[in-house]
Short mmCIF file of C-alpha atoms and ligand atoms in Angstrom, two decimals:
data_model
loop_
_atom_site.label_atom_id
_atom_site.label_comp_id
_atom_site.label_asym_id
_atom_site.label_seq_id
_atom_site.Cartn_x
_atom_site.Cartn_y
_atom_site.Cartn_z
CA MET M 556 111.85 80.51 46.47
CA LYS M 557 108.47 81.92 47.46
CA ALA M 558 105.02 81.60 45.95
CA GLY M 559 103.25 84.60 47.42
CA LEU M 560 104.08 84.23 51.09
CA ILE M 561 104.45 80.48 50.92
CA ASN M 562 107.96 79.15 51.24
CA LEU M 563 108.86 76.61 48.55
CA LYS M 564 111.45 73.95 49.40
CA THR M 565 114.08 72.41 47.17
CA PRO M 566 114.24 68.62 46.79
CA ARG M 567 117.26 68.68 49.08
CA GLU M 568 115.36 70.57 51.78
CA ILE M 569 112.45 68.16 51.41
CA GLN M 570 114.90 65.31 51.94
CA THR M 571 115.99 66.87 55.24
CA MET M 572 112.37 67.35 56.26
CA ARG M 573 111.85 63.69 55.52
CA GLU M 574 114.65 62.87 57.98
CA ALA M 575 113.06 65.06 60.67
CA ASN M 576 109.66 63.50 60.10
CA LEU M 577 111.05 59.96 60.16
CA ILE M 578 112.11 60.59 63.76
CA VAL M 579 108.53 61.64 64.53
CA ALA M 580 107.11 58.61 62.72
CA GLU M 581 109.35 56.23 64.62
CA ILE M 582 108.27 57.71 67.94
CA LEU M 583 104.58 57.48 67.03
CA GLY M 584 105.11 53.87 65.96
CA PHE M 585 106.94 53.00 69.15
CA LEU M 586 104.25 54.58 71.35
CA ALA M 587 101.60 52.35 69.78
CA ASP M 588 103.10 49.44 71.71
CA VAL M 589 103.39 51.39 74.96
CA ILE M 590 99.87 52.75 75.07
CA ARG M 591 97.63 50.47 77.13
CA PRO M 592 95.48 50.72 80.24
CA GLY M 593 97.73 51.83 83.11
CA THR M 594 100.16 53.93 81.08
CA THR M 595 100.34 57.58 82.12
CA THR M 596 100.61 60.38 79.59
CA GLY M 597 103.72 61.60 81.43
CA GLU M 598 105.43 58.26 80.71
CA LEU M 599 104.69 58.70 77.01
CA ASP M 600 106.23 62.16 77.11
CA LYS M 601 109.35 60.85 78.80
CA ILE M 602 109.80 58.09 76.23
CA ALA M 603 109.29 60.50 73.32
CA ASP M 604 111.64 63.06 74.84
CA ARG M 605 114.39 60.43 75.22
CA MET M 606 113.93 59.18 71.67
CA ILE M 607 114.15 62.76 70.36
CA THR M 608 117.44 63.33 72.20
CA LYS M 609 118.80 59.98 71.05
CA ALA M 610 118.06 60.95 67.44
CA LYS M 611 120.06 64.19 67.93
CA ALA M 612 116.92 66.25 67.44
CA LYS M 613 115.15 68.81 69.62
CA ALA M 614 111.60 68.81 70.89
CA ALA M 615 109.83 71.46 68.78
CA PHE M 616 106.92 71.96 71.17
CA LYS M 617 108.89 72.51 74.38
CA GLY M 618 108.92 76.20 75.19
CA TYR M 619 106.79 77.01 72.14
CA ARG M 620 104.50 80.01 72.51
CA MET M 621 101.25 80.68 70.69
CA ARG M 622 99.14 83.79 71.10
CA ASN M 623 99.74 84.93 74.69
CA GLN M 624 99.86 81.48 76.20
CA ARG M 625 102.53 80.35 78.61
CA PRO M 626 105.34 78.37 76.96
CA TYR M 627 104.30 74.79 76.19
CA PRO M 628 105.86 72.61 78.93
CA ALA M 629 106.37 69.19 77.29
CA ALA M 630 107.79 67.35 74.27
CA ILE M 631 104.46 65.88 73.14
CA CYS M 632 100.80 66.72 73.34
CA SER M 633 98.54 63.99 74.73
CA SER M 634 94.82 64.60 74.32
CA VAL M 635 92.44 62.13 75.97
CA ASN M 636 88.79 61.59 74.95
CA GLU M 637 87.06 65.02 74.89
CA GLU M 638 90.44 66.74 74.66
CA ILE M 639 90.95 67.86 71.06
CA VAL M 640 94.58 68.99 70.92
CA HIS M 641 97.40 70.38 73.06
CA GLY M 642 96.68 68.24 76.12
CA ILE M 643 99.61 68.46 78.52
CA PRO M 644 101.12 65.11 79.58
CA GLY M 645 101.29 64.36 83.29
CA LYS M 646 100.02 61.96 85.95
CA ARG M 647 96.83 61.04 84.12
CA MET M 648 96.52 57.30 83.68
CA LEU M 649 94.96 55.89 80.54
CA THR M 650 92.14 53.42 81.08
CA GLU M 651 90.44 50.82 78.90
CA GLY M 652 88.11 52.49 76.40
CA ASP M 653 89.95 55.83 76.25
CA ILE M 654 91.24 57.30 73.05
CA VAL M 655 94.44 59.35 73.19
CA GLY M 656 95.82 61.70 70.55
CA ILE M 657 99.60 61.99 70.54
CA ASP M 658 101.25 64.88 68.69
CA VAL M 659 105.03 64.94 68.26
CA GLY M 660 107.22 67.71 66.84
CA VAL M 661 111.00 67.74 66.40
CA ILE M 662 113.62 70.07 64.99
CA TYR M 663 116.35 68.26 63.05
CA LYS M 664 119.05 69.83 60.87
CA GLY M 665 117.11 73.11 60.98
CA PHE M 666 113.75 71.69 59.89
CA VAL M 667 110.62 70.81 61.82
CA GLY M 668 108.88 67.45 61.64
CA ASP M 669 105.29 67.32 62.94
CA ALA M 670 102.73 64.51 63.04
CA ALA M 671 100.00 63.10 65.24
CA ARG M 672 97.68 60.17 65.59
CA THR M 673 94.95 59.00 67.90
CA TYR M 674 95.22 55.56 69.50
CA PRO M 675 92.58 53.38 71.11
CA VAL M 676 93.46 52.29 74.65
CA GLY M 677 92.57 48.60 74.93
CA ARG M 678 89.10 47.93 73.55
CA VAL M 679 87.06 51.04 72.75
CA SER M 680 83.42 51.58 71.76
CA ASP M 681 82.35 51.06 68.17
CA ASN M 682 81.62 54.75 67.89
CA ALA M 683 85.09 55.70 69.13
CA MET M 684 86.61 53.28 66.61
CA ARG M 685 84.51 54.82 63.85
CA LEU M 686 85.62 58.32 64.88
CA LEU M 687 89.28 57.29 64.68
CA GLN M 688 88.79 55.66 61.31
CA VAL M 689 86.84 58.54 59.75
CA THR M 690 89.35 61.11 61.04
CA ARG M 691 92.28 59.12 59.66
CA GLU M 692 90.51 58.61 56.33
CA SER M 693 89.72 62.33 56.10
CA LEU M 694 93.44 63.11 56.47
CA TYR M 695 94.24 60.79 53.55
CA LYS M 696 91.42 62.28 51.45
CA GLY M 697 92.99 65.69 52.08
CA ILE M 698 96.49 64.46 51.27
CA ASP M 699 95.25 63.10 47.95
CA LYS M 700 94.21 66.65 46.93
CA ALA M 701 97.65 68.07 47.75
CA ARG M 702 98.75 68.27 44.12
CA ALA M 703 100.21 71.06 42.03
CA GLY M 704 97.40 72.80 40.16
CA ASN M 705 94.75 72.15 42.78
CA ARG M 706 93.84 74.84 45.28
CA LEU M 707 94.32 74.82 49.03
CA GLN M 708 90.63 74.57 49.76
CA ASP M 709 90.38 71.44 47.64
CA ILE M 710 92.16 69.86 50.60
CA SER M 711 89.79 71.49 53.09
CA ALA M 712 86.72 70.41 51.11
CA ALA M 713 87.87 66.79 50.86
CA VAL M 714 88.41 66.58 54.62
CA GLN M 715 85.15 68.30 55.54
CA THR M 716 83.01 66.33 53.09
CA HIS M 717 84.26 62.99 54.36
CA VAL M 718 83.83 63.93 58.00
CA GLU M 719 80.33 65.35 57.64
CA LEU M 720 79.21 62.47 55.44
CA HIS M 721 79.79 60.26 58.47
CA GLY M 722 77.93 62.55 60.86
CA PHE M 723 80.93 64.01 62.67
CA SER M 724 82.07 67.65 62.80
CA VAL M 725 85.26 69.47 61.90
CA VAL M 726 86.95 71.71 64.47
CA ARG M 727 87.15 75.36 63.30
CA GLU M 728 89.36 76.86 66.00
CA PHE M 729 92.54 75.01 65.01
CA VAL M 730 93.94 74.46 61.53
CA GLY M 731 96.78 72.82 59.64
CA HIS M 732 99.73 74.87 58.48
CA GLY M 733 102.72 75.27 56.21
CA ILE M 734 105.85 73.84 57.80
CA GLY M 735 109.60 74.05 57.24
CA ARG M 736 112.33 75.84 59.16
CA LYS M 737 109.48 77.03 61.37
CA MET M 738 106.71 74.84 62.75
CA HIS M 739 104.02 77.25 61.62
CA GLU M 740 104.47 78.85 58.22
CA PRO M 741 101.84 80.19 55.83
CA PRO M 742 99.38 79.07 54.65
CA GLN M 743 96.86 78.19 57.33
CA ILE M 744 94.98 75.07 56.26
CA PRO M 745 91.45 74.90 57.65
CA ASN M 746 89.67 71.56 57.57
CA TYR M 747 86.56 73.30 56.27
CA THR M 748 85.93 75.58 53.30
CA GLY M 749 84.88 79.17 52.77
CA VAL M 750 87.38 81.03 54.94
CA GLY M 751 90.85 82.45 54.46
CA THR M 752 93.05 82.29 51.40
CA ASN M 753 92.80 79.79 48.58
CA PRO M 754 96.17 79.75 46.84
CA ARG M 755 97.04 77.46 43.97
CA LEU M 756 99.20 74.54 45.21
CA GLU M 757 102.72 74.26 43.81
CA VAL M 758 105.55 71.77 43.73
CA GLY M 759 107.84 72.45 46.70
CA MET M 760 105.14 73.36 49.21
CA THR M 761 105.43 71.49 52.51
CA LEU M 762 102.28 71.27 54.58
CA ALA M 763 101.11 69.82 57.88
CA LEU M 764 97.54 68.58 57.39
CA GLU M 765 95.78 67.89 60.66
CA PRO M 766 92.05 67.26 60.80
CA MET M 767 90.55 67.47 64.29
CA VAL M 768 87.19 65.75 64.28
CA ASN M 769 84.49 65.81 66.94
CA GLU M 770 81.76 63.31 67.68
CA GLY M 771 79.29 66.13 68.50
CA THR M 772 79.62 69.88 68.17
CA TRP M 773 82.71 71.44 66.56
CA LYS M 774 82.72 74.10 69.28
CA THR M 775 85.67 74.13 71.65
CA LYS M 776 86.66 75.33 75.11
CA LEU M 777 90.09 76.07 76.50
CA LEU M 778 91.02 74.68 79.93
CA ASP M 779 92.59 76.79 82.68
CA ASP M 780 96.01 75.31 81.90
CA GLU M 781 95.90 77.69 78.88
CA TRP M 782 96.63 74.90 76.38
CA THR M 783 94.24 71.97 76.50
CA ALA M 784 91.41 72.41 73.99
CA VAL M 785 88.31 70.32 74.74
CA THR M 786 84.97 69.80 73.03
CA ALA M 787 82.28 72.19 74.28
CA ASP M 788 79.85 69.28 74.75
CA GLY M 789 82.31 66.85 76.38
CA LYS M 790 81.99 64.32 73.55
CA LEU M 791 84.97 62.60 71.93
CA SER M 792 87.49 64.16 69.56
CA ALA M 793 90.21 62.67 67.35
CA HIS M 794 93.26 64.13 65.60
CA PHE M 795 95.54 62.79 62.86
CA GLU M 796 98.37 64.77 61.30
CA HIS M 797 100.97 64.21 58.57
CA SER M 798 103.63 66.50 57.22
CA ILE M 799 103.69 66.22 53.43
CA ALA M 800 105.50 67.69 50.44
CA ILE M 801 103.98 68.47 47.07
CA THR M 802 106.23 66.94 44.41
CA ASP M 803 106.15 66.44 40.64
CA ASN M 804 104.74 63.02 41.41
CA GLY M 805 101.97 64.27 43.70
CA PRO M 806 101.86 64.29 47.50
CA LEU M 807 104.76 62.73 49.39
CA ILE M 808 103.99 61.83 53.00
CA LEU M 809 107.08 62.75 55.01
CA SER M 810 105.92 61.45 58.39
CA GLU M 811 105.14 57.85 57.48
CA LEU M 812 107.61 55.01 58.08
N1 LIG Z 703 100.86 69.86 65.76
C1 LIG Z 703 100.49 70.96 66.61
C2 LIG Z 703 100.50 72.21 65.78
O1 LIG Z 703 100.92 72.14 64.68
C3 LIG Z 703 101.28 70.98 67.81
C4 LIG Z 703 101.68 72.25 68.43
S1 LIG Z 703 101.89 72.08 70.12
C5 LIG Z 703 102.72 73.43 70.65
O2 LIG Z 703 100.03 73.24 66.14
F1 LIG Z 703 102.85 73.35 71.87
F2 LIG Z 703 103.89 73.45 70.09
F3 LIG Z 703 102.07 74.51 70.26
CO1 LIG Z 704 100.92 70.70 63.35
#
Protein backbone atom coordinates (compact mmCIF):
# COMPACT_ATOMS: atom_id res chain seq x y z
CA MET A 1 0.00 0.00 0.00
CA LYS A 2 1.14 3.57 -0.59
CA ALA A 3 0.49 6.80 1.25
CA GLY A 4 1.27 9.38 -1.40
CA LEU A 5 4.64 8.19 -2.64
CA ILE A 6 5.58 6.56 0.64
CA ASN A 7 5.61 2.79 0.66
CA LEU A 8 3.72 1.29 3.61
CA LYS A 9 4.85 -2.12 4.88
CA THR A 10 2.74 -4.94 6.27
CA PRO A 11 3.53 -6.36 9.72
CA ARG A 12 5.06 -9.34 7.94
CA GLU A 13 7.35 -7.13 5.87
CA ILE A 14 8.31 -5.21 9.00
CA GLN A 15 9.23 -8.53 10.61
CA THR A 16 11.60 -9.27 7.73
CA MET A 17 13.09 -5.80 8.01
CA ARG A 18 13.65 -6.52 11.67
CA GLU A 19 15.65 -9.60 10.69
CA ALA A 20 17.78 -7.58 8.26
CA ASN A 21 18.39 -4.89 10.86
CA LEU A 22 19.28 -7.41 13.56
CA ILE A 23 22.23 -8.47 11.40
CA VAL A 24 23.31 -4.82 11.26
CA ALA A 25 22.84 -4.39 15.01
CA GLU A 26 24.91 -7.46 15.78
CA ILE A 27 27.75 -6.20 13.60
CA LEU A 28 27.69 -2.76 15.22
CA GLY A 29 27.71 -4.41 18.65
CA PHE A 30 30.60 -6.67 17.74
CA LEU A 31 32.67 -3.79 16.35
CA ALA A 32 32.41 -1.95 19.68
CA ASP A 33 34.82 -4.51 21.12
CA VAL A 34 37.19 -4.37 18.14
CA ILE A 35 37.55 -0.62 17.94
CA ARG A 36 40.60 0.53 19.90
CA PRO A 37 43.84 2.39 19.20
CA GLY A 38 45.73 0.44 16.53
CA THR A 39 42.72 -0.95 14.67
CA THR A 40 42.52 0.06 11.01
CA THR A 41 39.25 0.97 9.35
CA GLY A 42 39.98 -1.66 6.69
CA GLU A 43 40.01 -4.36 9.40
CA LEU A 44 36.58 -3.22 10.55
CA ASP A 45 35.31 -3.47 6.99
CA LYS A 46 36.68 -6.98 6.62
CA ILE A 47 35.06 -8.14 9.85
CA ALA A 48 31.70 -6.62 8.91
CA ASP A 49 31.87 -8.05 5.40
CA ARG A 50 32.51 -11.55 6.78
CA MET A 51 29.68 -11.28 9.29
CA ILE A 52 27.31 -10.15 6.52
CA THR A 53 28.21 -13.17 4.38
CA LYS A 54 27.92 -15.51 7.35
CA ALA A 55 24.40 -14.20 8.00
CA LYS A 56 23.47 -14.99 4.36
CA ALA A 57 22.98 -11.31 3.65
CA LYS A 58 24.55 -8.94 1.12
CA ALA A 59 26.42 -5.71 1.73
CA ALA A 60 23.97 -2.98 0.66
CA PHE A 61 26.60 -0.27 0.22
CA LYS A 62 29.03 -2.18 -1.99
CA GLY A 63 28.63 -1.00 -5.56
CA TYR A 64 25.95 1.51 -4.55
CA ARG A 65 25.81 4.67 -6.66
CA MET A 66 24.54 8.08 -5.64
CA ARG A 67 24.36 11.09 -7.92
CA ASN A 68 27.22 10.64 -10.38
CA GLN A 69 29.68 9.22 -7.90
CA ARG A 70 31.76 6.15 -8.56
CA PRO A 71 30.30 2.97 -7.05
CA TYR A 72 30.90 2.76 -3.29
CA PRO A 73 33.82 0.34 -2.80
CA ALA A 74 33.26 -1.19 0.66
CA ALA A 75 30.75 -2.92 2.94
CA ILE A 76 30.79 -0.23 5.64
CA CYS A 77 31.42 3.47 5.91
CA SER A 78 34.00 4.54 8.51
CA SER A 79 34.14 8.25 9.21
CA VAL A 80 36.90 9.50 11.52
CA ASN A 81 36.82 12.81 13.45
CA GLU A 82 36.03 15.61 10.94
CA GLU A 83 34.64 13.07 8.50
CA ILE A 84 30.85 13.26 8.64
CA VAL A 85 29.66 10.26 6.62
CA HIS A 86 30.68 7.94 3.78
CA GLY A 87 34.33 7.63 4.79
CA ILE A 88 35.93 4.78 2.87
CA PRO A 89 37.67 2.13 5.02
CA GLY A 90 41.32 1.42 4.31
CA LYS A 91 44.78 1.57 5.86
CA ARG A 92 43.98 4.38 8.28
CA MET A 93 44.80 3.42 11.84
CA LEU A 94 42.61 4.63 14.67
CA THR A 95 44.42 6.37 17.50
CA GLU A 96 43.53 7.24 21.09
CA GLY A 97 41.13 10.19 21.19
CA ASP A 98 39.60 9.64 17.74
CA ILE A 99 35.91 9.18 17.20
CA VAL A 100 34.79 6.89 14.38
CA GLY A 101 31.34 6.62 12.83
CA ILE A 102 30.51 3.18 11.46
CA ASP A 103 27.58 2.78 9.07
CA VAL A 104 26.43 -0.70 8.05
CA GLY A 105 23.83 -1.68 5.44
CA VAL A 106 22.68 -5.17 4.45
CA ILE A 107 20.14 -6.70 2.11
CA TYR A 108 18.37 -9.73 3.60
CA LYS A 109 15.34 -11.54 2.18
CA GLY A 110 14.79 -8.61 -0.18
CA PHE A 111 14.86 -5.87 2.46
CA VAL A 112 17.54 -3.40 3.49
CA GLY A 113 18.75 -2.92 7.04
CA ASP A 114 20.69 0.29 7.76
CA ALA A 115 22.15 1.71 10.98
CA ALA A 116 25.16 3.61 12.25
CA ARG A 117 26.84 4.73 15.41
CA THR A 118 29.88 6.71 16.43
CA TYR A 119 32.39 5.14 18.82
CA PRO A 120 35.07 6.74 20.97
CA VAL A 121 38.54 5.25 20.41
CA GLY A 122 40.12 4.79 23.84
CA ARG A 123 39.70 7.92 25.96
CA VAL A 124 38.39 10.96 24.09
CA SER A 125 38.00 14.62 25.05
CA ASP A 126 35.02 15.73 27.11
CA ASN A 127 33.76 17.71 24.15
CA ALA A 128 33.94 14.69 21.84
CA MET A 129 32.06 12.63 24.43
CA ARG A 130 29.41 15.34 24.68
CA LEU A 131 29.07 15.43 20.88
CA LEU A 132 28.50 11.67 20.77
CA GLN A 133 25.97 11.83 23.57
CA VAL A 134 24.00 14.77 22.15
CA THR A 135 23.91 13.20 18.67
CA ARG A 136 22.69 9.89 20.05
CA GLU A 137 20.08 11.63 22.22
CA SER A 138 18.87 13.67 19.24
CA LEU A 139 18.26 10.43 17.32
CA TYR A 140 16.10 9.11 20.17
CA LYS A 141 14.23 12.43 20.44
CA GLY A 142 13.45 12.09 16.73
CA ILE A 143 12.40 8.45 17.06
CA ASP A 144 9.98 9.40 19.83
CA LYS A 145 8.13 11.68 17.35
CA ALA A 146 7.79 8.88 14.78
CA ARG A 147 4.14 8.21 15.58
CA ALA A 148 1.04 7.97 13.41
CA GLY A 149 -0.70 11.35 13.37
CA ASN A 150 2.45 13.39 13.81
CA ARG A 151 4.12 14.98 10.80
CA LEU A 152 7.52 14.23 9.34
CA GLN A 153 8.99 17.54 10.40
CA ASP A 154 8.03 16.86 14.00
CA ILE A 155 10.94 14.41 13.81
CA SER A 156 13.21 17.00 12.18
CA ALA A 157 12.29 19.65 14.76
CA ALA A 158 12.96 17.35 17.72
CA VAL A 159 16.43 16.48 16.39
CA GLN A 160 17.37 20.05 15.51
CA THR A 161 16.12 21.56 18.76
CA HIS A 162 18.09 19.14 20.90
CA VAL A 163 21.28 19.58 18.89
CA GLU A 164 21.17 23.37 18.80
CA LEU A 165 20.23 23.60 22.48
CA HIS A 166 23.63 22.06 23.18
CA GLY A 167 25.50 24.40 20.85
CA PHE A 168 26.15 21.96 18.02
CA SER A 169 24.93 22.14 14.41
CA VAL A 170 22.91 19.85 12.17
CA VAL A 171 24.28 18.85 8.77
CA ARG A 172 22.02 20.01 5.90
CA GLU A 173 23.65 18.25 2.95
CA PHE A 174 22.68 14.71 3.99
CA VAL A 175 19.35 13.49 5.31
CA GLY A 176 17.54 10.42 6.59
CA HIS A 177 15.26 8.45 4.31
CA GLY A 178 12.45 5.97 3.88
CA ILE A 179 13.77 2.43 3.65
CA GLY A 180 12.46 -0.97 2.55
CA ARG A 181 13.18 -3.05 -0.53
CA LYS A 182 15.40 -0.15 -1.53
CA MET A 183 17.90 1.57 0.74
CA HIS A 184 16.62 5.02 -0.19
CA GLU A 185 12.87 5.41 -0.53
CA PRO A 186 10.74 8.52 -0.08
CA PRO A 187 10.46 10.52 2.06
CA GLN A 188 13.71 12.37 2.64
CA ILE A 189 14.05 13.13 6.34
CA PRO A 190 16.08 16.27 7.04
CA ASN A 191 17.38 16.78 10.56
CA TYR A 192 16.23 20.40 10.40
CA THR A 193 12.87 22.00 9.63
CA GLY A 194 11.47 24.27 6.95
CA VAL A 195 12.44 22.40 3.79
CA GLY A 196 10.87 19.69 1.67
CA THR A 197 7.65 17.81 2.25
CA ASN A 198 5.85 17.40 5.55
CA PRO A 199 3.59 14.37 5.20
CA ARG A 200 1.47 12.99 7.99
CA LEU A 201 3.11 9.87 9.50
CA GLU A 202 1.22 6.59 9.20
CA VAL A 203 1.38 3.09 10.59
CA GLY A 204 3.49 0.95 8.25
CA MET A 205 6.06 3.59 7.35
CA THR A 206 9.66 2.42 7.74
CA LEU A 207 12.26 5.13 8.13
CA ALA A 208 16.01 5.46 8.59
CA LEU A 209 16.62 8.41 10.92
CA GLU A 210 20.22 9.57 10.89
CA PRO A 211 21.27 12.83 12.51
CA MET A 212 24.73 14.02 11.52
CA VAL A 213 25.91 16.58 14.04
CA ASN A 214 28.88 18.92 13.85
CA GLU A 215 30.87 20.54 16.60
CA GLY A 216 31.24 23.76 14.55
CA THR A 217 29.70 24.78 11.25
CA TRP A 218 27.13 22.55 9.52
CA LYS A 219 28.82 23.24 6.19
CA THR A 220 30.46 20.31 4.44
CA LYS A 221 33.11 19.53 1.86
CA LEU A 222 33.52 16.47 -0.32
CA LEU A 223 36.97 14.85 -0.58
CA ASP A 224 38.57 13.90 -3.90
CA ASP A 225 37.65 10.24 -3.33
CA GLU A 226 34.11 11.41 -4.33
CA TRP A 227 32.52 9.96 -1.19
CA THR A 228 33.99 11.18 2.08
CA ALA A 229 32.07 14.17 3.42
CA VAL A 230 34.01 16.29 5.93
CA THR A 231 33.23 19.36 7.99
CA ALA A 232 34.16 22.61 6.23
CA ASP A 233 35.98 23.84 9.36
CA GLY A 234 37.76 20.58 10.20
CA LYS A 235 35.98 20.22 13.55
CA LEU A 236 34.43 16.97 14.77
CA SER A 237 31.26 15.34 13.48
CA ALA A 238 29.14 12.44 14.78
CA HIS A 239 26.48 10.23 13.21
CA PHE A 240 23.90 7.85 14.69
CA GLU A 241 21.28 6.01 12.66
CA HIS A 242 18.42 3.61 13.35
CA SER A 243 15.94 2.01 11.02
CA ILE A 244 12.49 2.16 12.60
CA ALA A 245 8.90 1.20 11.83
CA ILE A 246 5.81 3.16 12.79
CA THR A 247 3.38 0.74 14.43
CA ASP A 248 0.03 0.93 16.24
CA ASN A 249 2.09 1.01 19.41
CA GLY A 250 4.37 3.85 18.31
CA PRO A 251 7.92 3.67 16.97
CA LEU A 252 9.60 0.26 16.82
CA ILE A 253 13.40 0.39 16.55
CA LEU A 254 14.38 -2.34 14.10
CA SER A 255 18.15 -1.96 14.39
CA GLU A 256 18.58 -2.41 18.14
CA LEU A 257 19.54 -5.75 19.71
N1 LIG B 1 23.38 5.09 5.82
C1 LIG B 1 23.90 5.76 4.65
C2 LIG B 1 22.73 6.24 3.84
O1 LIG B 1 21.66 5.90 4.17
C3 LIG B 1 24.86 4.93 3.97
C4 LIG B 1 24.96 4.95 2.50
S1 LIG B 1 26.55 4.56 2.00
C5 LIG B 1 26.46 4.21 0.36
O2 LIG B 1 22.84 7.01 2.94
F1 LIG B 1 27.60 3.96 -0.04
F2 LIG B 1 25.72 3.16 0.19
F3 LIG B 1 25.89 5.22 -0.27
CO1 LIG C 1 20.86 5.51 5.92
